[in-house]
Amino acid sequence: MADRAPTARELARESVHASILAAARARLTDEGPTQLSLRAVARDVGMVSSAVYRYFPSRDDLLTALLIADYDELGAAVEAADAAAGPRAGARWVAVCRAIRTWSLAHPGDFALLFGSPVPGYAAPRETVEPASRTTLTIVRVVADAQGASASASPSASAGRHGSPVPPTAAPGVVGAAVADGVASLHAFGLDLPEELLLRTLMAWTTVFGVISFELFGHYVGSVSDGAAYFDEVIARLADDLGFAAEFG
Amino acid sequence: MADRAPTARELARESVHASILAAARARLTDEGPTQLSLRAVARDVGMVSSAVYRYFPSRDDLLTALLIADYDELGAAVEAADAAAGPRAGARWVAVCRAIRTWSLAHPGDFALLFGSPVPGYAAPRETVEPASRTTLTIVRVVADAQGASASASPSASAGRHGSPVPPTAAPGVVGAAVADGVASLHAFGLDLPEELLLRTLMAWTTVFGVISFELFGHYVGSVSDGAAYFDEVIARLADDLGFAAEFG
DNA sequence: TGTACATCAGTGAACGCGCGTTCACTGATGTAC
DNA sequence: TGTACATCAGTGAACGCGCGTTCACTGATGTAC
């Protein structure tokens, strides 16, 4: 039970494992997931292709490891940006969104793996769900905190449209059904949002990644001149729709 | 110069060309673009693989043909939905958005080609730009018409936030720079939108496809219980943000 | 209307490629006595 | 501390696969006289 000092073999194993992952990530980042081949990774790391099987039982397992590593890296970047942004929700929102975009532009192939078309023949296993939620939860926390702040600061006025009990256009009573799973998920994390705000948060989350996706995949050619400026404009309005004001540092 | 009656050869050629495209589309729809192989298409259509080269000089040209066919089919579906929705902008908006979702869910592989990760090694040529714009232009037209209607019906009140001259949060004067290309593009089509509304239209367009993308690619698992209901909630709020009310038929 | 030649759709074999994965092997590292 | 055996990382060859593309060919369709 006493954890013995790691043997040389164990140390070597860990280091080679890390090298393979690193080489795979480097390829993934500028090639995209469908192009990623075990053999190429083995070549990069200076081994024969069959040796990789000592570390990953199949290509799919390599992909899973990359998926988890990427979700974790993105999640960590987003959490760090949040933490560094100070207490004000508007500033945190901007920091978080910008961190997502910055990471994504720097890692287009990884972005394609996480948010692009599914890789043919590959289905992500359950283990990827939890790291994937780090980013999403950070967004939710910012929104929840913003709501808490504005609710305690000025109970009725200035809380935005979400202060009003009735949603603007939607058929009444249906929102909850559409996002029932989301409500349950939030509760599981000890969080809570009014249904209308939860819906708006899902929308904002989707829009942030949608904008990055369109930017990366070339759909804004001819429409958007300055991706960074446009992104800031977008997240300013998303904050607005969420009932608080974005603050750019 | 007189267009002679088409020869049997020409008729046959056209029909085989169409068969190949149809077979390719069938494969694309449920396999996705990276899986699409010339040889498989040839097999489906009952020819030897080299024969396909009489019709498409390379796999890339096949992809381009599919891209154009798909953009056109989506565009046509959207335009038809718009035309069938009557004159009211709120109803047209709902019809258009739902048509996009319906087509996308029915054609996941095609959706991945049009809006998913880029196909490795393939770059879409210019000819795809124009068919791609059919859908986008339809959206813009609905928004423009909605604005025209509300502007003439009730000049100052009830026009939504976009009636006010100053955008809510954004740094002043920067919007135009971010979407300058979009303004120019609109003018080229004889359309015009206030900058703020153009930005909101780009956002809404992005969100519609972002939502479908997240739904198709599995990112809503655990958050959204009913994709169709959620989509309707989303487009209701997008209409709201665009200054008019969605009308569900 | 009939013949001679040109065009072109489709065939079948072949090219070279890179892939994921398996397997028997070797040599180094670790363990038990 | 030294020896005998077990473990396991990495090798190299091989498997079967499907791919995009080329090329010389055949036979049918079209055209010019």
Coordinates of C-alpha atoms (C1' of nucleotides) in Angstrom, one line a residue:
Chain A
M1 CA 0.0 0.0 0.0
A2 CA 2.9 2.3 0.7
D3 CA 3.5 3.9 -2.7
R4 CA 7.0 2.8 -3.5
A5 CA 9.3 5.0 -5.4
P6 CA 8.6 4.7 -9.1
T7 CA 10.9 2.4 -11.0
A8 CA 13.0 3.5 -13.9
R9 CA 10.6 1.6 -16.2
E10 CA 7.6 3.4 -14.8
L11 CA 9.3 6.8 -15.2
A12 CA 10.2 5.9 -18.8
R13 CA 6.8 4.7 -19.5
E14 CA 5.2 7.9 -18.3
S15 CA 7.6 10.0 -20.3
V16 CA 7.1 8.1 -23.5
H17 CA 3.4 8.2 -23.0
A18 CA 3.6 12.0 -22.7
S19 CA 5.8 12.3 -25.8
I20 CA 3.3 10.3 -27.9
L21 CA 0.4 12.5 -26.7
A22 CA 2.4 15.6 -27.4
A23 CA 3.3 14.5 -30.9
A24 CA -0.2 13.6 -31.5
R25 CA -1.5 16.9 -30.3
A26 CA 1.0 18.8 -32.5
R27 CA -0.2 16.9 -35.5
L28 CA -3.9 17.3 -34.5
T29 CA -3.5 21.0 -34.1
D30 CA -2.7 21.7 -37.6
E31 CA -4.0 18.7 -39.5
G32 CA -7.4 18.0 -38.0
P33 CA -8.6 14.8 -36.5
T34 CA -9.4 12.8 -39.6
Q35 CA -5.9 13.2 -40.9
L36 CA -4.3 12.1 -37.6
S37 CA -2.6 8.7 -38.1
L38 CA -1.0 6.5 -35.6
R39 CA 1.9 5.8 -38.0
A40 CA 2.6 9.5 -38.5
V41 CA 2.7 10.0 -34.7
A42 CA 5.0 7.1 -34.2
R43 CA 7.3 8.5 -36.9
D44 CA 7.3 11.9 -35.2
V45 CA 8.2 10.4 -31.8
G46 CA 10.9 8.2 -33.4
M47 CA 9.3 4.8 -32.8
V48 CA 8.0 2.0 -35.0
S49 CA 4.3 2.2 -35.4
S50 CA 3.6 -1.0 -33.6
A51 CA 5.3 0.3 -30.5
V52 CA 2.6 2.9 -29.9
Y53 CA 0.3 0.0 -29.1
R54 CA 2.1 -0.5 -25.8
Y55 CA 0.7 2.9 -24.8
F56 CA -2.6 3.2 -26.6
P57 CA -4.6 0.0 -27.5
S58 CA -6.0 1.6 -30.7
R59 CA -6.3 4.8 -32.6
D60 CA -9.6 5.5 -31.1
D61 CA -8.1 5.4 -27.6
L62 CA -5.5 8.0 -28.8
L63 CA -8.3 10.2 -30.0
T64 CA -10.1 9.8 -26.7
A65 CA -6.9 10.8 -24.9
L66 CA -6.6 13.9 -27.1
L67 CA -10.2 14.8 -26.6
I68 CA -9.8 14.7 -22.9
A69 CA -6.5 16.6 -23.0
D70 CA -8.0 19.3 -25.2
Y71 CA -11.2 19.7 -23.2
D72 CA -9.0 20.0 -20.1
E73 CA -6.7 22.5 -21.6
L74 CA -9.5 24.7 -22.9
G75 CA -11.3 24.4 -19.6
A76 CA -8.2 25.3 -17.7
A77 CA -7.6 28.3 -19.9
V78 CA -11.1 29.5 -19.5
E79 CA -11.1 29.0 -15.7
A80 CA -7.8 30.8 -15.5
A81 CA -9.1 33.7 -17.5
D82 CA -12.2 33.8 -15.3
A83 CA -10.1 33.8 -12.1
A84 CA -7.8 36.6 -13.4
A85 CA -10.7 38.9 -14.4
G86 CA -11.6 40.1 -11.0
P87 CA -15.0 39.9 -9.4
R88 CA -17.2 41.8 -11.9
A89 CA -19.3 39.6 -14.0
G90 CA -19.1 41.8 -17.1
A91 CA -15.3 41.6 -17.0
R92 CA -15.3 37.9 -16.3
W93 CA -17.7 37.3 -19.2
V94 CA -15.4 39.1 -21.6
A95 CA -12.3 37.3 -20.3
V96 CA -14.0 33.9 -20.6
C97 CA -15.3 34.4 -24.1
R98 CA -12.1 35.8 -25.3
A99 CA -10.2 32.9 -23.8
I100 CA -12.4 30.5 -25.7
R101 CA -11.7 32.3 -29.0
T102 CA -8.0 32.7 -28.4
W103 CA -7.6 29.0 -27.6
S104 CA -9.7 28.0 -30.6
L105 CA -7.9 30.1 -33.1
A106 CA -4.5 28.8 -31.8
H107 CA -5.8 25.2 -32.1
P108 CA -7.9 24.9 -35.2
G109 CA -7.5 21.1 -35.5
D110 CA -8.3 20.6 -31.8
F111 CA -11.3 22.8 -32.2
A112 CA -12.5 20.7 -35.1
L113 CA -12.1 17.6 -32.9
L114 CA -14.1 19.1 -30.1
F115 CA -16.7 21.1 -31.9
G116 CA -16.6 20.2 -35.6
S117 CA -18.1 17.3 -37.5
P118 CA -17.8 14.0 -35.7
V119 CA -14.9 11.8 -36.7
P120 CA -16.2 9.0 -38.9
G121 CA -16.3 5.7 -37.1
Y122 CA -15.4 7.3 -33.7
A123 CA -17.8 7.8 -30.8
A124 CA -16.5 9.7 -27.8
P125 CA -16.9 7.7 -24.6
R126 CA -18.4 8.9 -21.3
E127 CA -15.1 9.9 -19.8
T128 CA -15.0 12.9 -22.1
V129 CA -18.2 14.4 -20.7
E130 CA -16.8 15.7 -17.5
P131 CA -13.8 17.6 -18.9
A132 CA -16.1 18.9 -21.6
S133 CA -18.2 20.5 -18.9
R134 CA -15.5 22.7 -17.4
T135 CA -15.9 25.4 -20.0
T136 CA -19.7 25.3 -20.0
L137 CA -19.9 25.4 -16.2
T138 CA -17.6 28.4 -16.1
I139 CA -19.9 30.3 -18.4
V140 CA -22.9 29.3 -16.3
R141 CA -21.2 30.4 -13.1
V142 CA -20.5 33.8 -14.6
V143 CA -24.1 34.2 -15.6
A144 CA -25.4 33.0 -12.3
D145 CA -23.1 35.3 -10.4
A146 CA -24.1 38.3 -12.6
Q147 CA -27.7 37.5 -11.9
G148 CA -27.1 37.2 -8.2
A149 CA -25.3 40.5 -8.1
S150 CA -27.9 42.4 -10.0
A151 CA -30.7 40.8 -8.1
S152 CA -29.2 41.8 -4.7
A153 CA -28.0 45.2 -5.9
S154 CA -31.2 46.4 -7.5
P155 CA -34.1 44.0 -6.9
S156 CA -36.6 45.1 -9.5
A157 CA -35.2 47.7 -11.9
S158 CA -32.2 47.4 -14.3
A159 CA -32.2 43.6 -14.1
G160 CA -32.9 43.5 -17.8
R161 CA -35.7 41.7 -19.5
H162 CA -35.1 38.6 -17.3
G163 CA -36.4 40.5 -14.3
S164 CA -39.9 40.3 -15.7
P165 CA -41.8 37.2 -14.9
V166 CA -43.1 36.6 -18.4
P167 CA -40.8 35.8 -21.3
P168 CA -41.1 38.1 -24.2
T169 CA -42.4 36.0 -27.1
A170 CA -42.2 32.3 -26.3
A171 CA -45.3 30.1 -25.9
P172 CA -45.9 30.1 -22.2
G173 CA -44.8 27.1 -20.1
V174 CA -42.8 25.3 -22.8
V175 CA -39.4 26.6 -22.0
G176 CA -39.0 24.3 -19.1
A177 CA -39.8 21.2 -21.1
A178 CA -37.3 22.1 -23.8
V179 CA -34.4 22.5 -21.4
A180 CA -35.5 20.1 -18.6
D181 CA -32.3 18.2 -18.9
G182 CA -30.4 21.4 -18.4
V183 CA -32.2 22.3 -15.3
A184 CA -31.5 18.9 -13.9
S185 CA -27.8 19.1 -14.8
L186 CA -27.5 22.5 -13.2
H187 CA -29.0 21.2 -10.0
A188 CA -26.5 18.3 -10.0
F189 CA -23.8 20.9 -9.8
G190 CA -25.5 22.9 -7.1
L191 CA -26.4 25.7 -9.5
D192 CA -29.7 27.2 -10.4
L193 CA -30.9 29.6 -13.0
P194 CA -34.4 30.8 -13.9
E195 CA -35.6 28.9 -17.0
E196 CA -35.5 31.9 -19.2
L197 CA -32.0 32.8 -18.2
L198 CA -30.9 29.2 -18.6
L199 CA -32.3 29.2 -22.2
R200 CA -30.4 32.5 -22.9
T201 CA -27.3 31.0 -21.4
L202 CA -27.5 28.0 -23.7
M203 CA -28.1 30.3 -26.6
A204 CA -25.1 32.5 -25.7
W205 CA -22.9 29.4 -25.3
T206 CA -24.0 28.2 -28.6
T207 CA -23.4 31.6 -30.3
V208 CA -19.9 31.9 -28.9
F209 CA -18.9 28.6 -30.4
G210 CA -20.9 29.2 -33.5
V211 CA -19.2 32.5 -34.2
I212 CA -15.7 30.9 -33.7
S213 CA -16.8 28.0 -35.9
F214 CA -18.0 30.3 -38.7
E215 CA -14.8 32.3 -38.4
L216 CA -12.5 29.3 -38.5
F217 CA -14.4 27.5 -41.2
G218 CA -14.6 30.6 -43.5
H219 CA -18.3 31.4 -43.4
Y220 CA -17.7 35.1 -42.6
V221 CA -15.6 35.8 -45.6
G222 CA -17.3 38.7 -47.3
S223 CA -19.3 39.7 -44.2
V224 CA -16.9 40.2 -41.3
S225 CA -13.9 42.3 -41.8
D226 CA -12.3 42.1 -38.4
G227 CA -12.8 38.9 -36.5
A228 CA -11.7 40.1 -33.1
A229 CA -13.7 43.3 -33.2
Y230 CA -16.7 41.4 -34.4
F231 CA -16.4 38.9 -31.7
D232 CA -16.3 41.6 -29.1
E233 CA -19.4 43.2 -30.5
V234 CA -21.1 39.8 -30.4
I235 CA -20.2 39.1 -26.8
A236 CA -21.2 42.6 -25.7
R237 CA -24.7 41.9 -27.1
L238 CA -24.8 38.4 -25.6
A239 CA -24.1 39.9 -22.2
D240 CA -26.8 42.4 -22.8
D241 CA -29.3 39.6 -23.6
L242 CA -28.2 37.8 -20.4
G243 CA -29.1 40.8 -18.3
F244 CA -25.7 42.4 -17.6
A245 CA -23.2 44.6 -19.3
A246 CA -19.9 43.4 -20.8
E247 CA -16.8 45.2 -19.5
F248 CA -13.8 45.3 -21.8
G249 CA -10.5 45.6 -20.1
Chain B
M1 CA -25.7 28.6 -83.3
A2 CA -29.2 27.1 -83.6
D3 CA -29.3 24.7 -80.6
R4 CA -29.7 21.4 -82.3
A5 CA -31.6 18.6 -80.7
P6 CA -29.4 16.8 -78.2
T7 CA -27.8 13.6 -79.5
A8 CA -28.4 10.3 -77.8
R9 CA -24.8 10.5 -76.5
E10 CA -25.5 13.9 -74.9
L11 CA -28.7 12.6 -73.3
A12 CA -26.9 9.6 -71.9
R13 CA -24.1 11.7 -70.7
E14 CA -26.4 14.0 -68.8
S15 CA -28.3 11.1 -67.3
V16 CA -25.1 9.3 -66.1
H17 CA -23.8 12.5 -64.8
A18 CA -26.9 12.9 -62.7
S19 CA -26.8 9.3 -61.5
I20 CA -23.3 9.7 -60.3
L21 CA -24.2 12.9 -58.5
A22 CA -27.2 11.2 -56.9
A23 CA -25.2 8.2 -55.8
A24 CA -22.6 10.5 -54.3
R25 CA -25.2 12.6 -52.5
A26 CA -26.8 9.5 -51.0
R27 CA -23.4 8.4 -49.7
L28 CA -22.6 11.8 -48.5
T29 CA -25.8 12.2 -46.6
D30 CA -25.2 9.4 -44.2
E31 CA -21.5 9.0 -44.3
G32 CA -20.1 12.5 -44.2
P33 CA -17.7 14.1 -46.7
T34 CA -14.4 12.6 -45.5
Q35 CA -15.7 9.1 -46.0
L36 CA -16.9 9.8 -49.5
S37 CA -14.9 7.9 -52.0
L38 CA -15.0 7.9 -55.7
R39 CA -14.7 4.2 -55.9
A40 CA -17.7 3.6 -53.6
V41 CA -19.8 6.0 -55.7
A42 CA -18.7 4.2 -58.9
R43 CA -19.7 0.9 -57.3
D44 CA -23.1 2.2 -56.3
V45 CA -23.7 3.5 -59.8
G46 CA -22.5 0.2 -61.4
M47 CA -19.5 1.5 -63.2
V48 CA -15.8 0.8 -62.8
S49 CA -14.1 3.5 -60.8
S50 CA -12.0 4.9 -63.7
A51 CA -15.2 5.6 -65.7
V52 CA -16.2 8.3 -63.2
Y53 CA -13.3 10.4 -64.5
R54 CA -15.2 10.9 -67.7
Y55 CA -17.6 13.0 -65.7
F56 CA -15.5 14.5 -62.8
P57 CA -11.9 15.1 -63.4
S58 CA -11.1 14.4 -59.7
R59 CA -12.6 13.7 -56.4
D60 CA -12.3 17.4 -55.5
D61 CA -14.5 18.3 -58.4
L62 CA -17.1 15.8 -57.2
L63 CA -17.0 17.4 -53.8
T64 CA -17.4 20.8 -55.4
A65 CA -20.4 19.6 -57.4
L66 CA -21.9 18.2 -54.2
L67 CA -21.3 21.4 -52.3
I68 CA -23.1 23.4 -55.0
A69 CA -26.0 21.0 -55.3
D70 CA -26.4 21.0 -51.5
Y71 CA -26.2 24.8 -51.1
D72 CA -28.7 25.0 -53.9
E73 CA -31.1 22.5 -52.4
L74 CA -30.9 24.1 -49.0
G75 CA -31.4 27.5 -50.5
A76 CA -34.3 26.4 -52.6
A77 CA -36.0 24.8 -49.5
V78 CA -35.5 28.0 -47.6
E79 CA -36.8 30.2 -50.3
A80 CA -39.8 28.0 -50.8
A81 CA -40.6 28.0 -47.1
D82 CA -40.3 31.8 -47.1
A83 CA -42.6 32.1 -50.1
A84 CA -45.2 29.8 -48.6
A85 CA -45.2 31.6 -45.3
G86 CA -47.3 34.6 -46.4
P87 CA -46.3 38.3 -46.0
R88 CA -45.8 38.6 -42.2
A89 CA -42.1 38.7 -41.2
G90 CA -42.6 36.8 -38.0
A91 CA -44.2 33.9 -39.8
R92 CA -41.6 34.0 -42.6
W93 CA -38.8 34.0 -40.0
V94 CA -40.1 30.9 -38.3
A95 CA -40.7 29.2 -41.6
V96 CA -37.2 30.0 -42.9
C97 CA -35.5 28.9 -39.7
R98 CA -37.4 25.7 -39.4
A99 CA -36.7 24.9 -43.0
I100 CA -33.0 25.2 -42.3
R101 CA -33.2 22.8 -39.4
T102 CA -35.4 20.3 -41.1
W103 CA -33.1 20.1 -44.1
S104 CA -30.1 19.8 -41.9
L105 CA -31.4 17.1 -39.7
A106 CA -32.5 15.1 -42.8
H107 CA -29.0 15.6 -44.3
P108 CA -26.4 15.3 -41.6
G109 CA -23.5 14.4 -43.9
D110 CA -24.4 17.3 -46.2
F111 CA -24.6 19.6 -43.3
A112 CA -21.1 18.5 -42.2
L113 CA -19.8 19.3 -45.7
L114 CA -21.4 22.7 -45.7
F115 CA -21.0 23.8 -42.1
G116 CA -18.7 21.3 -40.4
S117 CA -15.0 21.1 -40.3
P118 CA -13.2 21.7 -43.6
V119 CA -12.4 18.6 -45.6
P120 CA -8.7 18.0 -45.3
G121 CA -6.9 18.8 -48.5
Y122 CA -10.0 20.4 -50.1
A123 CA -10.6 24.1 -50.5
A124 CA -14.0 25.2 -51.9
P125 CA -13.6 27.2 -55.1
R126 CA -15.4 30.5 -55.8
E127 CA -18.3 29.0 -57.7
T128 CA -19.7 27.8 -54.3
V129 CA -20.0 31.3 -52.9
E130 CA -23.1 32.3 -54.9
P131 CA -25.3 29.2 -54.1
A132 CA -24.1 29.5 -50.5
S133 CA -25.6 33.0 -50.3
R134 CA -29.1 32.0 -51.2
T135 CA -30.0 31.0 -47.6
T136 CA -28.2 33.9 -46.1
L137 CA -29.9 36.4 -48.3
T138 CA -33.3 35.0 -47.6
I139 CA -32.6 35.6 -43.9
V140 CA -31.4 39.1 -44.5
R141 CA -34.5 39.8 -46.7
V142 CA -36.9 38.7 -43.9
V143 CA -35.1 41.0 -41.4
A144 CA -35.0 43.9 -43.8
D145 CA -38.7 43.5 -44.6
A146 CA -39.6 43.2 -40.9
Q147 CA -37.7 46.4 -40.2
G148 CA -39.4 48.2 -43.1
A149 CA -42.8 47.1 -41.9
S150 CA -42.2 48.1 -38.3
A151 CA -40.6 51.4 -39.3
S152 CA -43.6 52.4 -41.5
A153 CA -46.2 51.0 -39.1
S154 CA -45.0 52.6 -35.9
P155 CA -42.1 54.9 -36.5
S156 CA -40.7 55.3 -33.0
A157 CA -42.3 53.0 -30.5
S158 CA -42.4 49.2 -30.4
A159 CA -39.6 49.0 -32.9
G160 CA -37.4 47.2 -30.4
R161 CA -34.0 48.3 -29.2
H162 CA -32.9 48.9 -32.8
G163 CA -35.2 51.9 -33.0
S164 CA -32.9 53.7 -30.7
P165 CA -29.9 55.4 -32.4
V166 CA -27.3 54.3 -29.9
P167 CA -26.4 50.6 -29.5
P168 CA -26.8 49.4 -25.9
T169 CA -23.3 48.3 -24.8
A170 CA -20.9 48.3 -27.7
A171 CA -18.0 50.7 -28.0
P172 CA -19.3 53.5 -30.2
G173 CA -18.4 53.6 -33.8
V174 CA -16.7 50.3 -34.0
V175 CA -19.5 48.2 -35.3
G176 CA -19.2 49.4 -38.8
A177 CA -15.5 48.5 -39.0
A178 CA -16.2 45.0 -37.8
V179 CA -18.8 44.3 -40.4
A180 CA -17.7 46.6 -43.2
D181 CA -17.5 43.7 -45.6
G182 CA -21.1 42.8 -44.8
V183 CA -22.3 46.3 -45.5
A184 CA -20.6 46.3 -48.8
S185 CA -22.0 42.8 -49.7
L186 CA -25.5 43.9 -48.8
H187 CA -25.2 47.0 -51.0
A188 CA -24.1 44.8 -53.9
F189 CA -27.4 43.0 -53.5
G190 CA -29.4 46.2 -53.3
L191 CA -30.1 45.7 -49.7
D192 CA -29.4 47.8 -46.7
L193 CA -29.6 47.4 -43.0
P194 CA -28.6 49.7 -40.1
E195 CA -25.2 48.5 -38.8
E196 CA -26.6 47.4 -35.5
L197 CA -29.3 45.4 -37.2
L198 CA -26.8 43.9 -39.6
L199 CA -24.7 42.8 -36.7
R200 CA -27.7 41.2 -35.0
T201 CA -28.6 39.5 -38.2
L202 CA -25.1 38.0 -38.5
M203 CA -25.5 36.8 -34.9
A204 CA -28.9 35.3 -35.5
W205 CA -27.7 33.6 -38.6
T206 CA -24.7 32.2 -36.7
T207 CA -26.9 31.1 -33.8
V208 CA -29.3 29.2 -36.0
F209 CA -26.6 27.2 -37.6
G210 CA -24.7 26.9 -34.3
V211 CA -27.8 25.4 -32.6
I212 CA -28.3 22.9 -35.4
S213 CA -24.6 22.1 -35.3
F214 CA -24.6 21.5 -31.5
E215 CA -27.8 19.4 -31.8
L216 CA -26.4 17.3 -34.7
F217 CA -23.0 16.9 -33.1
G218 CA -24.2 15.9 -29.7
H219 CA -23.3 18.9 -27.6
Y220 CA -26.8 19.3 -26.2
V221 CA -26.9 15.9 -24.6
G222 CA -27.7 16.5 -21.0
S223 CA -28.9 20.0 -21.6
V224 CA -31.7 20.1 -24.2
S225 CA -34.5 17.6 -23.9
D226 CA -36.5 18.4 -26.9
G227 CA -34.5 19.7 -29.9
A228 CA -37.5 21.0 -31.9
A229 CA -39.1 22.8 -28.9
Y230 CA -35.7 24.3 -27.9
F231 CA -35.1 25.4 -31.5
D232 CA -38.5 27.2 -31.5
E233 CA -37.7 28.9 -28.2
V234 CA -34.3 30.0 -29.7
I235 CA -35.7 31.5 -32.9
A236 CA -38.4 33.3 -30.9
R237 CA -35.8 35.1 -29.0
L238 CA -33.6 35.8 -32.0
A239 CA -36.6 37.4 -33.6
D240 CA -37.1 39.5 -30.5
D241 CA -33.5 40.6 -30.7
L242 CA -34.0 41.5 -34.3
G243 CA -36.9 43.8 -33.4
F244 CA -39.9 41.8 -34.4
A245 CA -42.0 39.0 -33.0
A246 CA -41.8 35.4 -34.3
E247 CA -45.1 33.9 -35.3
F248 CA -45.6 30.2 -35.0
G249 CA -48.1 28.7 -37.4
Chain C
dT1 C1' -28.5 5.5 -98.4
dG2 C1' -23.8 3.8 -97.6
dT3 C1' -19.0 3.9 -96.3
dA4 C1' -14.8 5.7 -93.7
dC5 C1' -13.2 8.0 -90.1
dA6 C1' -13.4 10.5 -85.6
dT7 C1' -15.2 10.9 -81.1
dC8 C1' -15.8 9.3 -76.8
dA9 C1' -18.1 6.3 -72.8
dG10 C1' -16.8 2.6 -70.3
dT11 C1' -13.4 -1.5 -69.2
dG12 C1' -9.9 -3.8 -66.6
dA13 C1' -5.5 -4.0 -65.1
dA14 C1' -2.1 -1.7 -62.8
dC15 C1' 0.6 2.1 -60.1
dG16 C1' 1.9 3.5 -55.6
dC17 C1' 0.3 5.0 -51.4
dG18 C1' -0.6 5.0 -46.4
dC19 C1' -3.3 3.1 -43.2
dG20 C1' -4.6 0.1 -38.5
dT21 C1' -3.3 -3.9 -36.5
dT22 C1' -1.0 -8.5 -35.4
dC23 C1' 2.9 -11.3 -34.2
dA24 C1' 7.1 -13.5 -33.1
dC25 C1' 11.4 -11.7 -31.7
dT26 C1' 15.3 -9.2 -28.8
dG27 C1' 17.1 -7.1 -25.2
dA28 C1' 16.8 -4.4 -21.2
dT29 C1' 14.7 -3.8 -16.6
dG30 C1' 12.7 -5.7 -12.3
dT31 C1' 11.9 -9.3 -8.8
dA32 C1' 12.5 -13.4 -5.8
dC33 C1' 15.4 -16.3 -3.7
Chain D
dT1 C1' 25.8 -9.5 -3.6
dG2 C1' 24.7 -12.9 -7.2
dT3 C1' 21.9 -15.8 -10.0
dA4 C1' 17.5 -17.4 -12.4
dC5 C1' 13.4 -16.1 -14.0
dA6 C1' 9.6 -13.0 -15.3
dT7 C1' 8.0 -8.8 -17.2
dC8 C1' 7.6 -5.7 -20.7
dA9 C1' 9.3 -1.8 -24.1
dG10 C1' 10.4 -1.6 -28.7
dT11 C1' 11.6 -4.0 -33.4
dG12 C1' 10.7 -5.4 -38.0
dA13 C1' 8.2 -7.9 -41.1
dA14 C1' 3.9 -8.9 -42.6
dC15 C1' -1.5 -9.0 -43.2
dG16 C1' -5.2 -7.1 -45.8
dC17 C1' -7.5 -3.1 -46.9
dG18 C1' -9.3 0.8 -49.8
dC19 C1' -8.0 4.7 -51.8
dG20 C1' -7.1 8.3 -56.2
dT21 C1' -5.4 8.2 -60.5
dT22 C1' -3.4 6.6 -65.1
dC23 C1' -3.5 4.1 -69.3
dA24 C1' -4.0 1.2 -73.3
dC25 C1' -8.0 -1.1 -74.9
dT26 C1' -13.0 -2.0 -77.0
dG27 C1' -17.0 -1.0 -78.9
dA28 C1' -20.7 2.0 -79.7
dT29 C1' -22.3 6.6 -81.3
dG30 C1' -21.8 10.6 -84.3
dT31 C1' -20.1 13.1 -88.6
dA32 C1' -18.6 14.1 -93.3
dC33 C1' -18.6 12.8 -97.8

